[in-house]
Amino acid sequence: MKVIAIANQKGGVGKTTTSVNLGAALAELGKSVIVMDMDPQANSTSALDFTPGDHPSVYQHLMDRNSHIGELLLDTKYENLHLIPCDMDLAGCEIELAKEDDHLVRLRELIQEYKQTDPADYLLMDCPPSLGVVMTSSLAAADELLVPLQCEYFGMEGLSKIVDVHRQICESGANPDVRLEGIVMTMADHRTNLSTLVINDVRSVFPDITYQTVVPRNIRLGEAPSYGQSILEYDPTCAGAVAYRNLAKEFLERRTPQEVH
Ligand SMILES: Nc1ncnc2c1ncn2[C@@H]1O[C@H](COP(=O)(O)OP(=O)(O)OP(=O)(O)O)[C@@H](O)[C@H]1O
Ligand SMILES: [Mg+2]
């Protein structure tokens, strides 16, 4: 199982939309996927049609050393797609966790243990929009980092911060191997030059890891979560659904052959 943190400390850039819909598109391609909601806003929990607070969340497990992450797993209505939910408690957990000496590696240890059971192909962590304990713990637990970046001027500034955090996590020893897997440009508006300029800028700085697939601004992507549906169910032929299907294909094409088969 590969663990991928979908992270950007900037709010509203498409982390949750990408976690849910990349997850759904990979599941549609036959991969077994877990979306792990690491954000107390619990947006990916509700987008996958669960009520935050109805089920134990990853937070309780972070505080209880004798627990196993697998006990939290919920089957979504989509084949191959599972959820580890979140609720508001994670906000309090952030404070509690910060008091513990091992806070940075605790999630990593829980996930390492879970990996031994070979539960899924991919675990996508929907990270919160801050540089707090939860996000750094997620990066410390991840094999790879996928950064959604909004196609706007300030997107680049946010990117350099996350590249710094990535470097710090590597240098801290908490997780020297976490790889910056990719950057996915979101909310592109092809009618404006700004989107094109920002995409070109990001591609010139990170030519190898920026996804060719660009997620357009698409109102259907904004509507789907309020129906508890992935975009593939809500409007399977809209531009947003096409983009996330393409993103899933590109994601798999980049993997090593051993991992994909
Ligand atoms: N490509 C898109 N086109 C139109 N709307 C989008 C697109 N992607 C996301 N949205 C909408 O924009 C808002 C922010 O997206 P999302 O929740 O995925 O971002 P986020 O990075 O997870 O935010 P947060 O930092 O608050 O967790 C949501 O209302 C979402 O439905
Ligand atoms: Mg979110």
mmCIF file with all atom_site columns, N, CA and C in Angstrom, residues 1-7 22 108 115 121-125 127 138-147 166 175 177-182 211 251-252 254-256 259:
data_model
loop_
_atom_site.group_PDB
_atom_site.id
_atom_site.type_symbol
_atom_site.label_atom_id
_atom_site.label_alt_id
_atom_site.label_comp_id
_atom_site.label_asym_id
_atom_site.label_entity_id
_atom_site.label_seq_id
_atom_site.pdbx_PDB_ins_code
_atom_site.Cartn_x
_atom_site.Cartn_y
_atom_site.Cartn_z
_atom_site.occupancy
_atom_site.B_iso_or_equiv
_atom_site.pdbx_formal_charge
_atom_site.auth_seq_id
_atom_site.auth_comp_id
_atom_site.auth_asym_id
_atom_site.auth_atom_id
_atom_site.pdbx_PDB_model_num
ATOM 1   N N  . MET A 1 1   ? 0.841   -1.198 0.000   1.00 0.00 ? 1   MET A N  1
ATOM 2   C CA . MET A 1 1   ? 0.000   0.000  0.000   1.00 0.00 ? 1   MET A CA 1
ATOM 3   C C  . MET A 1 1   ? 0.884   1.258  0.000   1.00 0.00 ? 1   MET A C  1
ATOM 4   N N  . LYS A 1 2   ? 0.594   2.136  -0.935  1.00 0.00 ? 2   LYS A N  1
ATOM 5   C CA . LYS A 1 2   ? 1.309   3.421  -0.969  1.00 0.00 ? 2   LYS A CA 1
ATOM 6   C C  . LYS A 1 2   ? 0.459   4.480  -0.268  1.00 0.00 ? 2   LYS A C  1
ATOM 7   N N  . VAL A 1 3   ? 1.118   5.247  0.570   1.00 0.00 ? 3   VAL A N  1
ATOM 8   C CA . VAL A 1 3   ? 0.410   6.281  1.332   1.00 0.00 ? 3   VAL A CA 1
ATOM 9   C C  . VAL A 1 3   ? 0.745   7.642  0.730   1.00 0.00 ? 3   VAL A C  1
ATOM 10  N N  . ILE A 1 4   ? -0.293  8.336  0.291   1.00 0.00 ? 4   ILE A N  1
ATOM 11  C CA . ILE A 1 4   ? -0.079  9.611  -0.406  1.00 0.00 ? 4   ILE A CA 1
ATOM 12  C C  . ILE A 1 4   ? -0.773  10.736 0.349   1.00 0.00 ? 4   ILE A C  1
ATOM 13  N N  . ALA A 1 5   ? 0.011   11.697 0.813   1.00 0.00 ? 5   ALA A N  1
ATOM 14  C CA . ALA A 1 5   ? -0.569  12.867 1.494   1.00 0.00 ? 5   ALA A CA 1
ATOM 15  C C  . ALA A 1 5   ? -0.951  13.888 0.433   1.00 0.00 ? 5   ALA A C  1
ATOM 16  N N  . ILE A 1 6   ? -2.228  14.276 0.433   1.00 0.00 ? 6   ILE A N  1
ATOM 17  C CA . ILE A 1 6   ? -2.692  15.309 -0.490  1.00 0.00 ? 6   ILE A CA 1
ATOM 18  C C  . ILE A 1 6   ? -2.739  16.588 0.339   1.00 0.00 ? 6   ILE A C  1
ATOM 19  N N  . ALA A 1 7   ? -1.737  17.421 0.132   1.00 0.00 ? 7   ALA A N  1
ATOM 20  C CA . ALA A 1 7   ? -1.529  18.509 1.099   1.00 0.00 ? 7   ALA A CA 1
ATOM 21  C C  . ALA A 1 7   ? -1.145  19.815 0.433   1.00 0.00 ? 7   ALA A C  1
ATOM 22  N N  . LEU A 1 22  ? -10.083 11.738 -7.148  1.00 0.00 ? 22  LEU A N  1
ATOM 23  C CA . LEU A 1 22  ? -8.982  10.884 -7.612  1.00 0.00 ? 22  LEU A CA 1
ATOM 24  C C  . LEU A 1 22  ? -9.180  9.489  -7.021  1.00 0.00 ? 22  LEU A C  1
ATOM 25  N N  . ARG A 1 108 ? 2.664   7.739  11.767  1.00 0.00 ? 108 ARG A N  1
ATOM 26  C CA . ARG A 1 108 ? 3.527   6.913  10.908  1.00 0.00 ? 108 ARG A CA 1
ATOM 27  C C  . ARG A 1 108 ? 3.581   5.473  11.427  1.00 0.00 ? 108 ARG A C  1
ATOM 28  N N  . LYS A 1 115 ? 0.061   -1.223 7.282   1.00 0.00 ? 115 LYS A N  1
ATOM 29  C CA . LYS A 1 115 ? 0.580   -1.634 5.967   1.00 0.00 ? 115 LYS A CA 1
ATOM 30  C C  . LYS A 1 115 ? 0.911   -3.116 5.920   1.00 0.00 ? 115 LYS A C  1
ATOM 31  N N  . ASP A 1 121 ? -4.448  -0.711 -2.240  1.00 0.00 ? 121 ASP A N  1
ATOM 32  C CA . ASP A 1 121 ? -3.356  -0.267 -3.123  1.00 0.00 ? 121 ASP A CA 1
ATOM 33  C C  . ASP A 1 121 ? -2.873  1.132  -2.719  1.00 0.00 ? 121 ASP A C  1
ATOM 34  N N  . TYR A 1 122 ? -3.841  2.021  -2.456  1.00 0.00 ? 122 TYR A N  1
ATOM 35  C CA . TYR A 1 122 ? -3.470  3.411  -2.160  1.00 0.00 ? 122 TYR A CA 1
ATOM 36  C C  . TYR A 1 122 ? -4.271  3.940  -0.985  1.00 0.00 ? 122 TYR A C  1
ATOM 37  N N  . LEU A 1 123 ? -3.579  4.673  -0.122  1.00 0.00 ? 123 LEU A N  1
ATOM 38  C CA . LEU A 1 123 ? -4.259  5.401  0.942   1.00 0.00 ? 123 LEU A CA 1
ATOM 39  C C  . LEU A 1 123 ? -4.014  6.894  0.685   1.00 0.00 ? 123 LEU A C  1
ATOM 40  N N  . LEU A 1 124 ? -5.090  7.619  0.429   1.00 0.00 ? 124 LEU A N  1
ATOM 41  C CA . LEU A 1 124 ? -4.976  9.058  0.131   1.00 0.00 ? 124 LEU A CA 1
ATOM 42  C C  . LEU A 1 124 ? -5.373  9.841  1.375   1.00 0.00 ? 124 LEU A C  1
ATOM 43  N N  . MET A 1 125 ? -4.437  10.644 1.890   1.00 0.00 ? 125 MET A N  1
ATOM 44  C CA . MET A 1 125 ? -4.748  11.433 3.092   1.00 0.00 ? 125 MET A CA 1
ATOM 45  C C  . MET A 1 125 ? -5.167  12.833 2.700   1.00 0.00 ? 125 MET A C  1
ATOM 46  N N  . CYS A 1 127 ? -5.422  16.214 3.771   1.00 0.00 ? 127 CYS A N  1
ATOM 47  C CA . CYS A 1 127 ? -4.819  16.963 4.884   1.00 0.00 ? 127 CYS A CA 1
ATOM 48  C C  . CYS A 1 127 ? -5.522  18.298 5.125   1.00 0.00 ? 127 CYS A C  1
ATOM 49  N N  . SER A 1 138 ? 1.011   13.807 9.012   1.00 0.00 ? 138 SER A N  1
ATOM 50  C CA . SER A 1 138 ? 0.580   13.128 7.788   1.00 0.00 ? 138 SER A CA 1
ATOM 51  C C  . SER A 1 138 ? 1.758   12.988 6.825   1.00 0.00 ? 138 SER A C  1
ATOM 52  N N  . LEU A 1 139 ? 2.524   14.073 6.701   1.00 0.00 ? 139 LEU A N  1
ATOM 53  C CA . LEU A 1 139 ? 3.688   14.002 5.814   1.00 0.00 ? 139 LEU A CA 1
ATOM 54  C C  . LEU A 1 139 ? 4.707   12.993 6.336   1.00 0.00 ? 139 LEU A C  1
ATOM 55  N N  . ALA A 1 140 ? 4.830   12.956 7.652   1.00 0.00 ? 140 ALA A N  1
ATOM 56  C CA . ALA A 1 140 ? 5.788   12.011 8.244   1.00 0.00 ? 140 ALA A CA 1
ATOM 57  C C  . ALA A 1 140 ? 5.342   10.569 8.014   1.00 0.00 ? 140 ALA A C  1
ATOM 58  N N  . ALA A 1 141 ? 4.025   10.366 7.831   1.00 0.00 ? 141 ALA A N  1
ATOM 59  C CA . ALA A 1 141 ? 3.493   9.011  7.652   1.00 0.00 ? 141 ALA A CA 1
ATOM 60  C C  . ALA A 1 141 ? 3.406   8.605  6.186   1.00 0.00 ? 141 ALA A C  1
ATOM 61  N N  . ALA A 1 142 ? 3.612   9.565  5.287   1.00 0.00 ? 142 ALA A N  1
ATOM 62  C CA . ALA A 1 142 ? 3.336   9.317  3.871   1.00 0.00 ? 142 ALA A CA 1
ATOM 63  C C  . ALA A 1 142 ? 4.561   8.790  3.126   1.00 0.00 ? 142 ALA A C  1
ATOM 64  N N  . ASP A 1 143 ? 4.284   8.050  2.047   1.00 0.00 ? 143 ASP A N  1
ATOM 65  C CA . ASP A 1 143 ? 5.365   7.692  1.121   1.00 0.00 ? 143 ASP A CA 1
ATOM 66  C C  . ASP A 1 143 ? 5.572   8.808  0.113   1.00 0.00 ? 143 ASP A C  1
ATOM 67  N N  . GLU A 1 144 ? 4.462   9.476  -0.207  1.00 0.00 ? 144 GLU A N  1
ATOM 68  C CA . GLU A 1 144 ? 4.510   10.479 -1.269  1.00 0.00 ? 144 GLU A CA 1
ATOM 69  C C  . GLU A 1 144 ? 3.640   11.671 -0.912  1.00 0.00 ? 144 GLU A C  1
ATOM 70  N N  . LEU A 1 145 ? 3.969   12.786 -1.546  1.00 0.00 ? 145 LEU A N  1
ATOM 71  C CA . LEU A 1 145 ? 3.217   14.016 -1.342  1.00 0.00 ? 145 LEU A CA 1
ATOM 72  C C  . LEU A 1 145 ? 2.672   14.481 -2.696  1.00 0.00 ? 145 LEU A C  1
ATOM 73  N N  . LEU A 1 146 ? 1.369   14.697 -2.732  1.00 0.00 ? 146 LEU A N  1
ATOM 74  C CA . LEU A 1 146 ? 0.728   15.224 -3.943  1.00 0.00 ? 146 LEU A CA 1
ATOM 75  C C  . LEU A 1 146 ? 0.131   16.577 -3.577  1.00 0.00 ? 146 LEU A C  1
ATOM 76  N N  . VAL A 1 147 ? 0.531   17.601 -4.316  1.00 0.00 ? 147 VAL A N  1
ATOM 77  C CA . VAL A 1 147 ? 0.123   18.968 -3.966  1.00 0.00 ? 147 VAL A CA 1
ATOM 78  C C  . VAL A 1 147 ? -0.862  19.521 -4.998  1.00 0.00 ? 147 VAL A C  1
ATOM 79  N N  . HIS A 1 166 ? 8.250   19.937 3.052   1.00 0.00 ? 166 HIS A N  1
ATOM 80  C CA . HIS A 1 166 ? 8.688   18.623 2.565   1.00 0.00 ? 166 HIS A CA 1
ATOM 81  C C  . HIS A 1 166 ? 10.167  18.414 2.909   1.00 0.00 ? 166 HIS A C  1
ATOM 82  N N  . ASN A 1 175 ? 10.894  11.306 8.357   1.00 0.00 ? 175 ASN A N  1
ATOM 83  C CA . ASN A 1 175 ? 10.548  10.537 7.162   1.00 0.00 ? 175 ASN A CA 1
ATOM 84  C C  . ASN A 1 175 ? 11.442  10.980 6.012   1.00 0.00 ? 175 ASN A C  1
ATOM 85  N N  . ASP A 1 177 ? 12.334  9.621  3.455   1.00 0.00 ? 177 ASP A N  1
ATOM 86  C CA . ASP A 1 177 ? 12.054  9.080  2.124   1.00 0.00 ? 177 ASP A CA 1
ATOM 87  C C  . ASP A 1 177 ? 10.827  9.648  1.451   1.00 0.00 ? 177 ASP A C  1
ATOM 88  N N  . VAL A 1 178 ? 10.081  10.532 2.123   1.00 0.00 ? 178 VAL A N  1
ATOM 89  C CA . VAL A 1 178 ? 8.833   10.985 1.497   1.00 0.00 ? 178 VAL A CA 1
ATOM 90  C C  . VAL A 1 178 ? 9.158   11.748 0.200   1.00 0.00 ? 178 VAL A C  1
ATOM 91  N N  . ARG A 1 179 ? 8.475   11.337 -0.858  1.00 0.00 ? 179 ARG A N  1
ATOM 92  C CA . ARG A 1 179 ? 8.797   11.824 -2.193  1.00 0.00 ? 179 ARG A CA 1
ATOM 93  C C  . ARG A 1 179 ? 7.739   12.827 -2.645  1.00 0.00 ? 179 ARG A C  1
ATOM 94  N N  . LEU A 1 180 ? 8.182   13.932 -3.220  1.00 0.00 ? 180 LEU A N  1
ATOM 95  C CA . LEU A 1 180 ? 7.231   14.877 -3.807  1.00 0.00 ? 180 LEU A CA 1
ATOM 96  C C  . LEU A 1 180 ? 6.778   14.270 -5.132  1.00 0.00 ? 180 LEU A C  1
ATOM 97  N N  . GLU A 1 181 ? 5.626   13.616 -5.089  1.00 0.00 ? 181 GLU A N  1
ATOM 98  C CA . GLU A 1 181 ? 5.174   12.819 -6.237  1.00 0.00 ? 181 GLU A CA 1
ATOM 99  C C  . GLU A 1 181 ? 4.667   13.691 -7.358  1.00 0.00 ? 181 GLU A C  1
ATOM 100 N N  . GLY A 1 182 ? 3.888   14.714 -6.986  1.00 0.00 ? 182 GLY A N  1
ATOM 101 C CA . GLY A 1 182 ? 3.318   15.500 -8.069  1.00 0.00 ? 182 GLY A CA 1
ATOM 102 C C  . GLY A 1 182 ? 2.652   16.784 -7.616  1.00 0.00 ? 182 GLY A C  1
ATOM 103 N N  . TYR A 1 211 ? 1.595   17.459 -13.168 1.00 0.00 ? 211 TYR A N  1
ATOM 104 C CA . TYR A 1 211 ? 0.706   16.632 -13.996 1.00 0.00 ? 211 TYR A CA 1
ATOM 105 C C  . TYR A 1 211 ? 0.330   17.359 -15.289 1.00 0.00 ? 211 TYR A C  1
ATOM 106 N N  . PHE A 1 251 ? -1.800  9.237  -13.012 1.00 0.00 ? 251 PHE A N  1
ATOM 107 C CA . PHE A 1 251 ? -1.235  8.813  -11.724 1.00 0.00 ? 251 PHE A CA 1
ATOM 108 C C  . PHE A 1 251 ? -0.708  7.382  -11.836 1.00 0.00 ? 251 PHE A C  1
ATOM 109 N N  . LEU A 1 252 ? -1.510  6.503  -12.454 1.00 0.00 ? 252 LEU A N  1
ATOM 110 C CA . LEU A 1 252 ? -1.099  5.094  -12.569 1.00 0.00 ? 252 LEU A CA 1
ATOM 111 C C  . LEU A 1 252 ? 0.028   4.926  -13.578 1.00 0.00 ? 252 LEU A C  1
ATOM 112 N N  . ARG A 1 254 ? 2.414   6.836  -14.097 1.00 0.00 ? 254 ARG A N  1
ATOM 113 C CA . ARG A 1 254 ? 3.691   7.239  -13.506 1.00 0.00 ? 254 ARG A CA 1
ATOM 114 C C  . ARG A 1 254 ? 4.265   6.202  -12.561 1.00 0.00 ? 254 ARG A C  1
ATOM 115 N N  . ARG A 1 255 ? 3.446   5.223  -12.147 1.00 0.00 ? 255 ARG A N  1
ATOM 116 C CA . ARG A 1 255 ? 3.925   4.265  -11.151 1.00 0.00 ? 255 ARG A CA 1
ATOM 117 C C  . ARG A 1 255 ? 4.872   3.266  -11.805 1.00 0.00 ? 255 ARG A C  1
ATOM 118 N N  . THR A 1 256 ? 5.681   2.623  -10.973 1.00 0.00 ? 256 THR A N  1
ATOM 119 C CA . THR A 1 256 ? 6.546   1.584  -11.509 1.00 0.00 ? 256 THR A CA 1
ATOM 120 C C  . THR A 1 256 ? 5.688   0.380  -11.895 1.00 0.00 ? 256 THR A C  1
ATOM 121 N N  . GLU A 1 259 ? 4.490   -1.962 -9.150  1.00 0.00 ? 259 GLU A N  1
ATOM 122 C CA . GLU A 1 259 ? 3.464   -1.497 -8.230  1.00 0.00 ? 259 GLU A CA 1
ATOM 123 C C  . GLU A 1 259 ? 2.078   -1.600 -8.854  1.00 0.00 ? 259 GLU A C  1
#
